[in-house]
mmCIF file of C-alpha atoms in Angstrom:
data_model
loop_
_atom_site.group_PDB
_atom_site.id
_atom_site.type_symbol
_atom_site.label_atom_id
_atom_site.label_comp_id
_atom_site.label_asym_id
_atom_site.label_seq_id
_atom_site.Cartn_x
_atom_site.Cartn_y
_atom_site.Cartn_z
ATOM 1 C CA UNK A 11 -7.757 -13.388 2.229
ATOM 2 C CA UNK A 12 -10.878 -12.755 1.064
ATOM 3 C CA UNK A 13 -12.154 -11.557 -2.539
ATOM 4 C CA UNK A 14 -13.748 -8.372 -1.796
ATOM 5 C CA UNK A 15 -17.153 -7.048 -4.072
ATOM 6 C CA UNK A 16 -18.401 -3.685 -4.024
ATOM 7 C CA UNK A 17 -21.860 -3.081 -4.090
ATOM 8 C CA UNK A 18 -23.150 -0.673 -6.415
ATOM 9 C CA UNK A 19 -26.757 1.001 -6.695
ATOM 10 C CA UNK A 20 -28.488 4.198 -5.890
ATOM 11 C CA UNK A 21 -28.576 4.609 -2.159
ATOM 12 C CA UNK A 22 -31.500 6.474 -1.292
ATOM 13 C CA UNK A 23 -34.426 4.293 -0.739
ATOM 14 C CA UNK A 24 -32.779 1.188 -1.431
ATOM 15 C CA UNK A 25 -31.177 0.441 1.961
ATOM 16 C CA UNK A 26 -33.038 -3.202 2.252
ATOM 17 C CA UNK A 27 -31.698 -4.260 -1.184
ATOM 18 C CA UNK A 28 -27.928 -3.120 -0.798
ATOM 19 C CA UNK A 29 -28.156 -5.122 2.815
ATOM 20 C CA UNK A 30 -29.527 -7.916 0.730
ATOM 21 C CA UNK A 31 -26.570 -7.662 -1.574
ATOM 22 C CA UNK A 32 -24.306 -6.910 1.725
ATOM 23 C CA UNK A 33 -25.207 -10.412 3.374
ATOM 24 C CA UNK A 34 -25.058 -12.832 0.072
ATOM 25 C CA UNK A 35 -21.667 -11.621 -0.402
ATOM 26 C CA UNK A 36 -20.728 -12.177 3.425
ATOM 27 C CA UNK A 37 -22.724 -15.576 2.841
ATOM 28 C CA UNK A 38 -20.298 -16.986 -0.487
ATOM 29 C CA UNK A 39 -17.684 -16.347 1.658
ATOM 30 C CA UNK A 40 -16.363 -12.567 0.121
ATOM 31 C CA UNK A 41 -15.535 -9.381 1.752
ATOM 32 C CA UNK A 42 -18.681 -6.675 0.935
ATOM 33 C CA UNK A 43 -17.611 -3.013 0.141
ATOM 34 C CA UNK A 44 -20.131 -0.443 0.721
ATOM 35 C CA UNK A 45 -19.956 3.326 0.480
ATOM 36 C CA UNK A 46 -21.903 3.668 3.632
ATOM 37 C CA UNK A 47 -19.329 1.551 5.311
ATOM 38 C CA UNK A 48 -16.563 3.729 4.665
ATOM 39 C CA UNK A 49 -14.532 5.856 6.779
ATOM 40 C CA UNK A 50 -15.124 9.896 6.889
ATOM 41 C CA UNK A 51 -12.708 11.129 3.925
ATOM 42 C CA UNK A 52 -11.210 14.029 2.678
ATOM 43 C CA UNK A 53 -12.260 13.493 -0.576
ATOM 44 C CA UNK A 54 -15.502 13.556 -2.945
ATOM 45 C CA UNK A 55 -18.196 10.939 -2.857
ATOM 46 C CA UNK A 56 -17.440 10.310 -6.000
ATOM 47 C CA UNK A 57 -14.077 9.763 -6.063
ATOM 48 C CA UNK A 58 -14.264 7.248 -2.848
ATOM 49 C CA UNK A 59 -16.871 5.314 -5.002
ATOM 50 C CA UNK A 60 -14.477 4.750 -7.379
ATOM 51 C CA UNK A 61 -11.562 3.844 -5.464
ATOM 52 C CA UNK A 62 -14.274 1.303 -3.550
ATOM 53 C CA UNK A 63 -14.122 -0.195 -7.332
ATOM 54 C CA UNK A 64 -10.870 -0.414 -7.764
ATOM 55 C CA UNK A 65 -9.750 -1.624 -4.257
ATOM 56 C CA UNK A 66 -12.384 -4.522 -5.313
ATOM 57 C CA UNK A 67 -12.044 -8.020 -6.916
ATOM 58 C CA UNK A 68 -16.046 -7.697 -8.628
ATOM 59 C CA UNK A 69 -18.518 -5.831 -9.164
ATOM 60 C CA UNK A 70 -21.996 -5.887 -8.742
ATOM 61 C CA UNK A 71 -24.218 -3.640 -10.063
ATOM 62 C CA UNK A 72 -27.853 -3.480 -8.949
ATOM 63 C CA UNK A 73 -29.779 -1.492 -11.554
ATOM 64 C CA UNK A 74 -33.497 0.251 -9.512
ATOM 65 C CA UNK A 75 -36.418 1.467 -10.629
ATOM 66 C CA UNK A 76 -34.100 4.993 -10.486
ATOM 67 C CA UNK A 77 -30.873 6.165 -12.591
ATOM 68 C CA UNK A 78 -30.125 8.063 -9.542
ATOM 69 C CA UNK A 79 -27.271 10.807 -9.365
ATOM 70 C CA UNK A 80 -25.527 12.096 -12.616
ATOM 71 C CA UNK A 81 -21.812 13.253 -12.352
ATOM 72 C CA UNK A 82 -20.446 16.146 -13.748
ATOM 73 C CA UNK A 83 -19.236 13.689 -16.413
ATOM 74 C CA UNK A 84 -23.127 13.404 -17.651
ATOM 75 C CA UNK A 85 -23.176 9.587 -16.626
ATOM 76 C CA UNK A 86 -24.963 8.069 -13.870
ATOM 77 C CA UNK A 87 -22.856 7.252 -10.768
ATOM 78 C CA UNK A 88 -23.516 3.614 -11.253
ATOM 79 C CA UNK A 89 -22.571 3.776 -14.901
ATOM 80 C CA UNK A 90 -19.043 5.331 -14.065
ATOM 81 C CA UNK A 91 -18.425 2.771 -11.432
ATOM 82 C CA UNK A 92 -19.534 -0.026 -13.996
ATOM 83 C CA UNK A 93 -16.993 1.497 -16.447
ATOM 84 C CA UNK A 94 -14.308 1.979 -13.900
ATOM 85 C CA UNK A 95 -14.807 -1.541 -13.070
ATOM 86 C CA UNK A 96 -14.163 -2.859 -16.755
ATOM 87 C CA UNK A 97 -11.136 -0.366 -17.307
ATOM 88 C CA UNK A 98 -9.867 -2.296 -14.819
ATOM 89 C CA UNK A 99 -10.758 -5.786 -15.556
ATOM 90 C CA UNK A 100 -13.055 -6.631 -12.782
ATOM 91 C CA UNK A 101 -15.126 -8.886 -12.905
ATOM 92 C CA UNK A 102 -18.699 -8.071 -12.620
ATOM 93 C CA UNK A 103 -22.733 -8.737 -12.175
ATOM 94 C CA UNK A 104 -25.458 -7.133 -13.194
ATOM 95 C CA UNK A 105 -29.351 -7.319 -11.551
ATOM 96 C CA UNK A 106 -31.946 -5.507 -13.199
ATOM 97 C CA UNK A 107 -35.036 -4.699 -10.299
ATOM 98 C CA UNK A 108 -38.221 -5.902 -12.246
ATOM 99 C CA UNK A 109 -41.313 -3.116 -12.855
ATOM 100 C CA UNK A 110 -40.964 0.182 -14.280
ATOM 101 C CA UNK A 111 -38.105 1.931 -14.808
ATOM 102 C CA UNK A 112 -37.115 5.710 -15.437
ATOM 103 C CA UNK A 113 -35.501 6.561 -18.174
ATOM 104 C CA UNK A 114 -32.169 7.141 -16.668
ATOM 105 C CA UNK A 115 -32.157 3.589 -15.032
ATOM 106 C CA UNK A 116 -34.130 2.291 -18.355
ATOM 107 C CA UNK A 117 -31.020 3.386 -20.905
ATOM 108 C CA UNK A 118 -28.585 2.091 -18.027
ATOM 109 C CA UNK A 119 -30.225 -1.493 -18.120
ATOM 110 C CA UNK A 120 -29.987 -1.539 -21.832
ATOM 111 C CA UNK A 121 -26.903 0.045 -22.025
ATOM 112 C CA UNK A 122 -25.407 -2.504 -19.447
ATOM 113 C CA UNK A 123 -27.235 -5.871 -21.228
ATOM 114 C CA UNK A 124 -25.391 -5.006 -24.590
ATOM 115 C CA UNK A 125 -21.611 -5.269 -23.230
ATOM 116 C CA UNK A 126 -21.130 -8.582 -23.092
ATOM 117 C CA UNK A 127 -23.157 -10.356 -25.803
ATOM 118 C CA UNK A 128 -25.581 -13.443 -24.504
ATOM 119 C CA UNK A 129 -25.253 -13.087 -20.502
ATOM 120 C CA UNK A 130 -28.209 -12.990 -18.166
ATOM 121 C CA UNK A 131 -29.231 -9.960 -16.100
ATOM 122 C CA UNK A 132 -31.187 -12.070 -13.203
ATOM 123 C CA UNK A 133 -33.989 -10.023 -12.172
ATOM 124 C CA UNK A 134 -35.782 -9.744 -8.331
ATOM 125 C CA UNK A 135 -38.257 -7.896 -7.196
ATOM 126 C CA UNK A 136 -37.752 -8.067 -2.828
ATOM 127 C CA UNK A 137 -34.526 -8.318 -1.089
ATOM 128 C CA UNK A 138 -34.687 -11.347 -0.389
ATOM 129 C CA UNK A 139 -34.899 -12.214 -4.534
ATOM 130 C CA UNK A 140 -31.671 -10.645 -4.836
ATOM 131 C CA UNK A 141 -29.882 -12.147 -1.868
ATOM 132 C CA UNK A 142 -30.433 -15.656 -3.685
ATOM 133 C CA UNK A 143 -29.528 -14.090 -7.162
ATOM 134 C CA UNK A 144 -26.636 -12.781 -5.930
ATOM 135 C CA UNK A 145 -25.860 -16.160 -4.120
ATOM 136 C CA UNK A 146 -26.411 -18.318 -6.995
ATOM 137 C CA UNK A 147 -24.416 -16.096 -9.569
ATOM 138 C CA UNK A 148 -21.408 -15.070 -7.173
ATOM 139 C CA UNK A 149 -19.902 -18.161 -6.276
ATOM 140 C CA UNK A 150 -19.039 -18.346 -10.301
ATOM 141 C CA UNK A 151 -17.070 -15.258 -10.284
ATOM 142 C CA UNK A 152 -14.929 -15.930 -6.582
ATOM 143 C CA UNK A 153 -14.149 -19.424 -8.172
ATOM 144 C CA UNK A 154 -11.803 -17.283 -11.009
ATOM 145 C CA UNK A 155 -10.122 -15.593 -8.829
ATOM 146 C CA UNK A 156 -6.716 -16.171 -7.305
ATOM 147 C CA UNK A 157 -6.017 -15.310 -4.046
ATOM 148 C CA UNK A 158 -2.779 -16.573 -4.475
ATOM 149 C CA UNK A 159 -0.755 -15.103 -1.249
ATOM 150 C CA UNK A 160 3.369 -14.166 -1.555
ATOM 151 C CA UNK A 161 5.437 -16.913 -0.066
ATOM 152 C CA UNK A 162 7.483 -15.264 2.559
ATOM 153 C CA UNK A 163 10.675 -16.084 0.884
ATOM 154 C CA UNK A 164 9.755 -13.516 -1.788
ATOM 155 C CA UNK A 165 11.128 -10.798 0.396
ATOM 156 C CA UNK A 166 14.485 -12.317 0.890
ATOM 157 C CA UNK A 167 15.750 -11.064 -2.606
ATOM 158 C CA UNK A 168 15.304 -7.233 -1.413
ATOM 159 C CA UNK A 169 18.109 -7.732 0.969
ATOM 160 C CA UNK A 170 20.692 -9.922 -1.282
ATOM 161 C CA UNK A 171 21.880 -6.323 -3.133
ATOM 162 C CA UNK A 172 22.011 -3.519 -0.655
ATOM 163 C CA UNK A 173 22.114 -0.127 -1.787
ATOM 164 C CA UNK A 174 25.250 1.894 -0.597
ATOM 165 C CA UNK A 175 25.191 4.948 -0.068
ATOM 166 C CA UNK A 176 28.471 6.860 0.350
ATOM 167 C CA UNK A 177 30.825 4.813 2.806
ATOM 168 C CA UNK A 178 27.780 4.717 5.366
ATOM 169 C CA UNK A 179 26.048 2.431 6.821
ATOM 170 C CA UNK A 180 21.974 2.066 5.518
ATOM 171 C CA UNK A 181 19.509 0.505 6.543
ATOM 172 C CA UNK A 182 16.801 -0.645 4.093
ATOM 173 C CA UNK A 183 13.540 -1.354 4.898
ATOM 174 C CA UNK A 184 11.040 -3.820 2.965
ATOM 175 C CA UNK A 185 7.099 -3.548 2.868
ATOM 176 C CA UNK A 186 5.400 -6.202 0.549
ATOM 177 C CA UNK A 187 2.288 -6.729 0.186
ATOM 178 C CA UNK A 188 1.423 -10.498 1.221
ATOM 179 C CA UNK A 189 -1.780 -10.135 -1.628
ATOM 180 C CA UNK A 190 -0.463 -11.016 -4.718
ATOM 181 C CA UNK A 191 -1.848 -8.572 -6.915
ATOM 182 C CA UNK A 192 -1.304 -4.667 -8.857
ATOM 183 C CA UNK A 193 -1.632 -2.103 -6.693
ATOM 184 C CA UNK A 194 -0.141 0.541 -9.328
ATOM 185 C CA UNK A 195 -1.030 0.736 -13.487
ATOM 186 C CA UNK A 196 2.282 -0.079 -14.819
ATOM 187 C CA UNK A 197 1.051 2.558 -17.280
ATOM 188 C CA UNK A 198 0.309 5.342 -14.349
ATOM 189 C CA UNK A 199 4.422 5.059 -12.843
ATOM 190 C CA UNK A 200 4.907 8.246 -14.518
ATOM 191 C CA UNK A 201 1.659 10.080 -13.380
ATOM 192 C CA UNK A 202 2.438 13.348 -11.591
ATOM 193 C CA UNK A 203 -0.263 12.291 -9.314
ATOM 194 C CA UNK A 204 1.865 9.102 -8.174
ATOM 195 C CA UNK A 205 5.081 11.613 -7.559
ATOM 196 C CA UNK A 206 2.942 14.137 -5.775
ATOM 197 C CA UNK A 207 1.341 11.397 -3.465
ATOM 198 C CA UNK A 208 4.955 10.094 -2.992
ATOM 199 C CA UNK A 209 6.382 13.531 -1.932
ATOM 200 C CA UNK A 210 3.123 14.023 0.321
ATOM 201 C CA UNK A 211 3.950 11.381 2.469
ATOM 202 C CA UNK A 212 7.662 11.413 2.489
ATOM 203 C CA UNK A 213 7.670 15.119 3.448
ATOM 204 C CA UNK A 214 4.812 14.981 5.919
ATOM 205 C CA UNK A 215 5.273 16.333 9.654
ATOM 206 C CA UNK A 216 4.180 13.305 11.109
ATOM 207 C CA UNK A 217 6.899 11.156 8.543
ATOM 208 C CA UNK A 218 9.261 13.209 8.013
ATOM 209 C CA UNK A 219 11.365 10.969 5.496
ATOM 210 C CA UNK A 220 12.365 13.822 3.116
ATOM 211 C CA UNK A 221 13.287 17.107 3.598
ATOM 212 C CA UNK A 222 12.302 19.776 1.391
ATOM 213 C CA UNK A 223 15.539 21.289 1.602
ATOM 214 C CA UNK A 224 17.328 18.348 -0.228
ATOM 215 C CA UNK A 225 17.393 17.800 -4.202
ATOM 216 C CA UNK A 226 15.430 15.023 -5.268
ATOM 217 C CA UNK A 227 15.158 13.120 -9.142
ATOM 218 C CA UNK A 228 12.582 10.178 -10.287
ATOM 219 C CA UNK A 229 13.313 7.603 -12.494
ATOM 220 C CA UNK A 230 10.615 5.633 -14.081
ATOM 221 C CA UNK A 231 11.042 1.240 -14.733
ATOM 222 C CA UNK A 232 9.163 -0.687 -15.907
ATOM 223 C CA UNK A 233 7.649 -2.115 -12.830
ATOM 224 C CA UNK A 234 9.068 0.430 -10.433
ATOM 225 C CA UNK A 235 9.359 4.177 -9.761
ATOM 226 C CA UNK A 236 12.280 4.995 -8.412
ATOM 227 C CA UNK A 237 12.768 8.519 -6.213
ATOM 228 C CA UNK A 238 15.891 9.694 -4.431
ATOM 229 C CA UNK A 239 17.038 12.184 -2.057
ATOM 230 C CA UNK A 240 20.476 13.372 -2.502
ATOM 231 C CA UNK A 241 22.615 15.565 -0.597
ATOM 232 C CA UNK A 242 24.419 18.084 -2.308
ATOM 233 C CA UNK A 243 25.326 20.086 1.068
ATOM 234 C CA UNK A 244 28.474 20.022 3.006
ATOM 235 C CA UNK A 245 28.378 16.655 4.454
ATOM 236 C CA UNK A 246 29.632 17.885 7.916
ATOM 237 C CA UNK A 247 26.411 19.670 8.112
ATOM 238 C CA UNK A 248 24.270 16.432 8.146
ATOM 239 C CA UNK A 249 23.666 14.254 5.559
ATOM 240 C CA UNK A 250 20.078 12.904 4.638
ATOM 241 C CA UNK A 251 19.669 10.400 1.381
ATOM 242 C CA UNK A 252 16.789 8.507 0.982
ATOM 243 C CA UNK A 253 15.971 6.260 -1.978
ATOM 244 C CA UNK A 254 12.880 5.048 -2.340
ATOM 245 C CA UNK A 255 11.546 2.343 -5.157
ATOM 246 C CA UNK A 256 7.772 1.818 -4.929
ATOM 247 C CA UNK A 257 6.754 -0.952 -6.932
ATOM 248 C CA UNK A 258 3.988 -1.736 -9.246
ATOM 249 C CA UNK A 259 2.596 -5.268 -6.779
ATOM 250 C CA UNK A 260 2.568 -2.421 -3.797
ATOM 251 C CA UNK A 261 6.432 -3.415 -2.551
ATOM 252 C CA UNK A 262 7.498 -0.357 -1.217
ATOM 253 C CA UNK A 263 11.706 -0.471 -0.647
ATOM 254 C CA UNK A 264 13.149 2.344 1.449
ATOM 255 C CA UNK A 265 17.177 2.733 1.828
ATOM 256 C CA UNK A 266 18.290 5.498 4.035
ATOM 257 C CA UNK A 267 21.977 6.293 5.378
ATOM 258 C CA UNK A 268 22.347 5.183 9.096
ATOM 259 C CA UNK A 269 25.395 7.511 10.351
ATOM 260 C CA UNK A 270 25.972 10.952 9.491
ATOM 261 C CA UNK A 271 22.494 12.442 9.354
ATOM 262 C CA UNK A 272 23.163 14.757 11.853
ATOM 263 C CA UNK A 273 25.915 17.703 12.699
ATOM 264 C CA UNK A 274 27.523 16.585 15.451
ATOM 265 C CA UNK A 275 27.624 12.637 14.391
ATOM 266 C CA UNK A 276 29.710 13.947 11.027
ATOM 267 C CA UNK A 277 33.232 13.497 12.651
ATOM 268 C CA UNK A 278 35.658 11.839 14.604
ATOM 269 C CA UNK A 279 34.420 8.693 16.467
ATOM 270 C CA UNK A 280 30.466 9.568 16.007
ATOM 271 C CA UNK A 281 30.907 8.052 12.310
ATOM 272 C CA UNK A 282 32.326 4.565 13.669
ATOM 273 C CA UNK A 283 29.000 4.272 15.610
ATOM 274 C CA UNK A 284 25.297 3.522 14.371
ATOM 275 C CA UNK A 285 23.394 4.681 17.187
ATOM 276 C CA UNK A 286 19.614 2.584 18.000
ATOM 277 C CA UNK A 287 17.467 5.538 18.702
ATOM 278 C CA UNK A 288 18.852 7.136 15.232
ATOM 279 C CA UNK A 289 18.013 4.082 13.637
ATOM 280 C CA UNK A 290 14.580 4.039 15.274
ATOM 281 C CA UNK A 291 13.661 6.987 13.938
ATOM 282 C CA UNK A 292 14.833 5.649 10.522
ATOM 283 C CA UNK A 293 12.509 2.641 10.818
ATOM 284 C CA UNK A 294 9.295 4.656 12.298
ATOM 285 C CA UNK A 295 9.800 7.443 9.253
ATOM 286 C CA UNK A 296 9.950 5.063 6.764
ATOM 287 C CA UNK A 297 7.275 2.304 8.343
ATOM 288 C CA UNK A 298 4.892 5.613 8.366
ATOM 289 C CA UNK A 299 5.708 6.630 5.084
ATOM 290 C CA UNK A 300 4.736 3.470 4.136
ATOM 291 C CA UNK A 301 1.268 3.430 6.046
ATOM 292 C CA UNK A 302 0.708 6.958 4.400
ATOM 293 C CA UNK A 303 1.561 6.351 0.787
ATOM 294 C CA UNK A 304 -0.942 3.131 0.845
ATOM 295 C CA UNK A 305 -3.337 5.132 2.358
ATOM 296 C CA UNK A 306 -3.093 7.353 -0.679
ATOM 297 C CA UNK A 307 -3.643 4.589 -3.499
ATOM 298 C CA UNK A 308 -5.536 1.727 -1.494
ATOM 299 C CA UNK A 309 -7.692 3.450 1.387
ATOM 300 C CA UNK A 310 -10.450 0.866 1.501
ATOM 301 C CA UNK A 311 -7.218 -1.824 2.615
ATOM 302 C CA UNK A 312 -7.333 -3.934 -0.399
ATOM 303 C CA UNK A 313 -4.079 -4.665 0.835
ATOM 304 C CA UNK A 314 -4.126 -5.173 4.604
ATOM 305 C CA UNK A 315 -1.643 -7.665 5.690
ATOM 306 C CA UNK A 316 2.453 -7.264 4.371
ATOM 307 C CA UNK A 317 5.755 -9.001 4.591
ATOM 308 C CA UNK A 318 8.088 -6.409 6.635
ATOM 309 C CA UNK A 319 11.705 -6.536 6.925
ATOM 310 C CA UNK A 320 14.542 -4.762 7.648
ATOM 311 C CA UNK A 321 18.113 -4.480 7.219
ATOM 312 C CA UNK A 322 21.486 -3.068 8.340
ATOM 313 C CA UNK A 323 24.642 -3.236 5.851
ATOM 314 C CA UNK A 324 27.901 -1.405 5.012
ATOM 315 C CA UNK A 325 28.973 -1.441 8.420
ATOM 316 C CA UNK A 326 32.466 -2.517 8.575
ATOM 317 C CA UNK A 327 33.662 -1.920 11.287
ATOM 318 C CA UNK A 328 31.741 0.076 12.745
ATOM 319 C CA UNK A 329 29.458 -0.629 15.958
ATOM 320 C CA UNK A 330 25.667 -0.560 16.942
ATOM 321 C CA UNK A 331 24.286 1.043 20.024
ATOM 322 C CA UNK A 332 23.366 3.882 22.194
ATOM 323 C CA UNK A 333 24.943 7.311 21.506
ATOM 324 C CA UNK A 334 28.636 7.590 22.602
ATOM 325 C CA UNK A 335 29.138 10.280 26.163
ATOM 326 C CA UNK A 336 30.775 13.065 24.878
ATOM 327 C CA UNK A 337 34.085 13.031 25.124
ATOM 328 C CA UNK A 338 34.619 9.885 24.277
ATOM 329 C CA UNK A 339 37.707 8.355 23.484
ATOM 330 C CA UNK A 340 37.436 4.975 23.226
ATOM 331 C CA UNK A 341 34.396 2.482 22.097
ATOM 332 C CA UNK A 342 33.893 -0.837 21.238
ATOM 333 C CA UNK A 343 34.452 -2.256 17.578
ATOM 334 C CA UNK A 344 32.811 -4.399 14.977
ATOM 335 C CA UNK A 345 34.168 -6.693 12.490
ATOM 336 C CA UNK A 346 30.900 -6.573 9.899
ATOM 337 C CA UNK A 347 32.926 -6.675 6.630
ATOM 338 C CA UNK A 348 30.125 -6.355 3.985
ATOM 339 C CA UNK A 349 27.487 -8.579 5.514
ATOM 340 C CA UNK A 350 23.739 -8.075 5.488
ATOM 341 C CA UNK A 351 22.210 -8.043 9.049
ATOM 342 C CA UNK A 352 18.580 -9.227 8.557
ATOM 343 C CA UNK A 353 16.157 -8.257 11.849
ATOM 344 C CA UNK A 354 13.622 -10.688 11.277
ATOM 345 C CA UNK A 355 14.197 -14.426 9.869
ATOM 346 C CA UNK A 356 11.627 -15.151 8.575
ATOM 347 C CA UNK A 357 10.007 -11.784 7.574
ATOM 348 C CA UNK A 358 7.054 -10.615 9.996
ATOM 349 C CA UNK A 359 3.477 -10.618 9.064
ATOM 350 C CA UNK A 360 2.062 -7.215 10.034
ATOM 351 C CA UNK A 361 -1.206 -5.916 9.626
ATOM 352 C CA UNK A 362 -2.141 -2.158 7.912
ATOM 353 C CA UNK A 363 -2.289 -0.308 11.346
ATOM 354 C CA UNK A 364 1.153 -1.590 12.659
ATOM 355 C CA UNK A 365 2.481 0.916 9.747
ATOM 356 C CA UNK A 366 0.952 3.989 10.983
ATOM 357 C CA UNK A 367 1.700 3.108 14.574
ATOM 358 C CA UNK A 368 4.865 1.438 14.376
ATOM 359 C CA UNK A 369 6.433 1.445 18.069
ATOM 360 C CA UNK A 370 6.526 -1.887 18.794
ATOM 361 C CA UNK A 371 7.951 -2.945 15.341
ATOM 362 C CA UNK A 372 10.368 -0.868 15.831
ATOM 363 C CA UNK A 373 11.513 -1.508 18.864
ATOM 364 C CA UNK A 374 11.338 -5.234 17.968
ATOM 365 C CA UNK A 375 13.551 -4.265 14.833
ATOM 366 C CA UNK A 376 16.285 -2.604 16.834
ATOM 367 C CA UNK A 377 16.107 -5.106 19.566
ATOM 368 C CA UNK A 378 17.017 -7.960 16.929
ATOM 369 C CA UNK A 379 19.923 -5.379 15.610
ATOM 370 C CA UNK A 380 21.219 -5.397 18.660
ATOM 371 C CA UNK A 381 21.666 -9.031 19.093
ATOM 372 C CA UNK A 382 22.722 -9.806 15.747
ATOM 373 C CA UNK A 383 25.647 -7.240 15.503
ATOM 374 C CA UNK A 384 26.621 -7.891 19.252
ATOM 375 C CA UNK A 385 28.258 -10.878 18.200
ATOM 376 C CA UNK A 386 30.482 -9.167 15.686
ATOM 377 C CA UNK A 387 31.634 -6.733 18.088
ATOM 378 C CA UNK A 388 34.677 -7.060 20.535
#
């Protein structure tokens, strides 16, 4: 994993510097993040300027002989990015473009010089004067940072307690982050902005983990927000609970009931079976979820590469398969007592794509369900 460093600077005009900057990150061995590089978004400039901060491990700022754009906040775009940056503690550079200056870019460089008492601004005057700032000051700054990776055994502890829900069998589902590092303020959990992007995702046509018909609550941790879908229906109508815990390092944890979600699996010998395509649909809701809700809070894939694991528990005796024929009186059954059955040992590295298209993981995960539980059946 590389550290990443976003590239800040007025744009127009200044395309030969911000390449400069572009290929002295690439050459200390970092990750450059530029707003020209950046997918078409639904949202403002501004905002995915900012979020280009935060998904970043330091900044550099490249001060011209123009302030450039003011936001409606009455501070140059550079100058909010610079402040975004040190609200969040990144780490940062500044290079001041020798010759005159206008007074917007003027009070920025003086402005800038004064926040951290005795540190050089390196100055340049070509591209190819900042390229060799930038490479002589960088290296510094990617020295302090960790990019200390999870060990994949940090997943296993998910899966030790598993959440029950009724007398069915769940499946939970595990997405870490393999980055060790904050993906959400501790401070923000309660932010109606987190909930709302939460319930975005989850109720989503394309996810379809919640239902908007179905009661929900939130409960805020202190490294965790928990939300859950409960049922307060008539159970033979379908049940649907979902609890979800997303977690301040980006672990996102998502329990759902196995059996029972629909009508006509509510009685009789449908209960006694978890059936693989209902459980596939399970895994691809909650895998997509998962893909969506990072989308939301990291869309320039400061996180890219995650743990993933899955789980099947409170079985009993029940068995794992296709769908009974109707009319069936008789099935096979399993002996599961209150193990865990873990799909994947070790966990799987997946990349950020295999979330939003998750049909091969899936069938993968149900594939190693099968042959894990078919040895507890008789």
């Amino acid at each position: 994993m590389k550290p990443r460093a976003f590239v800040s600077s007025v744009m127009e005009g200044y395309g030969d510097y911000r390449n400069a900057a572009r290929e002295a990150v690439i050459a200390c061995d970092g990750e450059p993040v530029l707003i020209e590089d950046f997918p078409a978004l639904d949202s403002s400039p501004r905002s995915a300027c900012l979020d280009g901060v935060m998904s970043s491990d330091v900044l550099i700022t490249v001060i011209g002989h123009r302030g450039g754009w003011t936001t409606p906040s009455g501070k140059l775009a550079v100058e909010e990015e610079y402040e975004e940056a040190r609200k969040r503690g990144k780490r940062n550079l500044v290079f001041v473009h020798e010759g005159p200056r206008d007074a917007d870019a003027q009070r920025l460089a003086d402005r800038l010089s004064d926040y951290v008492d005795g540190q050089l601004r390196p100055t340049f005057s070509t591209p190819a004067d900042l390229k060799r700032a930038i490479e002589a000051a960088l290296p510094d700054k990617f020295r302090t940072i960790r990019m200390e990776p999870i060990d994949v055994s940090d997943i296993e502890g998910f899966f030790a307690k598993p959440h029950v829900i009724y007398d069915h069998p769940t499946l939970r589902v595990v997405v870490m982050p393999e980055r060790k590092d904050q993906l959400i303020d501790p401070v923000g959990l309660d932010e109606p902005e987190l909930l709302d992007a939460i319930y975005a995702a989850g109720h989503s046509a394309r996810v379809r983990l919640l239902s908007y018909e179905r009661r929900k609550t939130a409960k805020v941790g202190i490294k965790e927000l928990v939300v859950e879908q409960v049922d307060d229906g008539n159970w033979r109508e379908g049940r649907e609970e979902v609890r979800l815990e997303i977690r301040t390092d980006g672990t996102i944890i998502v329990d759902a009931n196995a059996t029972g979600r629909r009508p006509d699996r509510t009685l009789g010998m449908a209960t006694m079976r978890v059936v693989d395509n209902e459980v596939a649909d399970l895994l691809t809701s909650a895998l997509r979820f998962s893909g969506s809700f990072l989308d939301s809070q990291d869309r320039f894939k400061r996180f890219d590469r995650f743990f993933f694991n899955a789980s099947l528990a409170n079985l009993g005796y029940s068995s794992f398969g296709p769908a009974l024929a109707p009319g069936t009186n008789r099935m096979t059954m399993g002996d599961h007592g209150d193990r865990v059955h873990i799909a994947f040992e070790p966990a799987k590295l997946i990349r950020r794509e295999d979330l939003s298209s998750p049909d091969q993981l899936v069938a993968d995960s149900v594939k190693m369900f099968s042959r894990r539980l078919r040895s507890r059946e008789a």
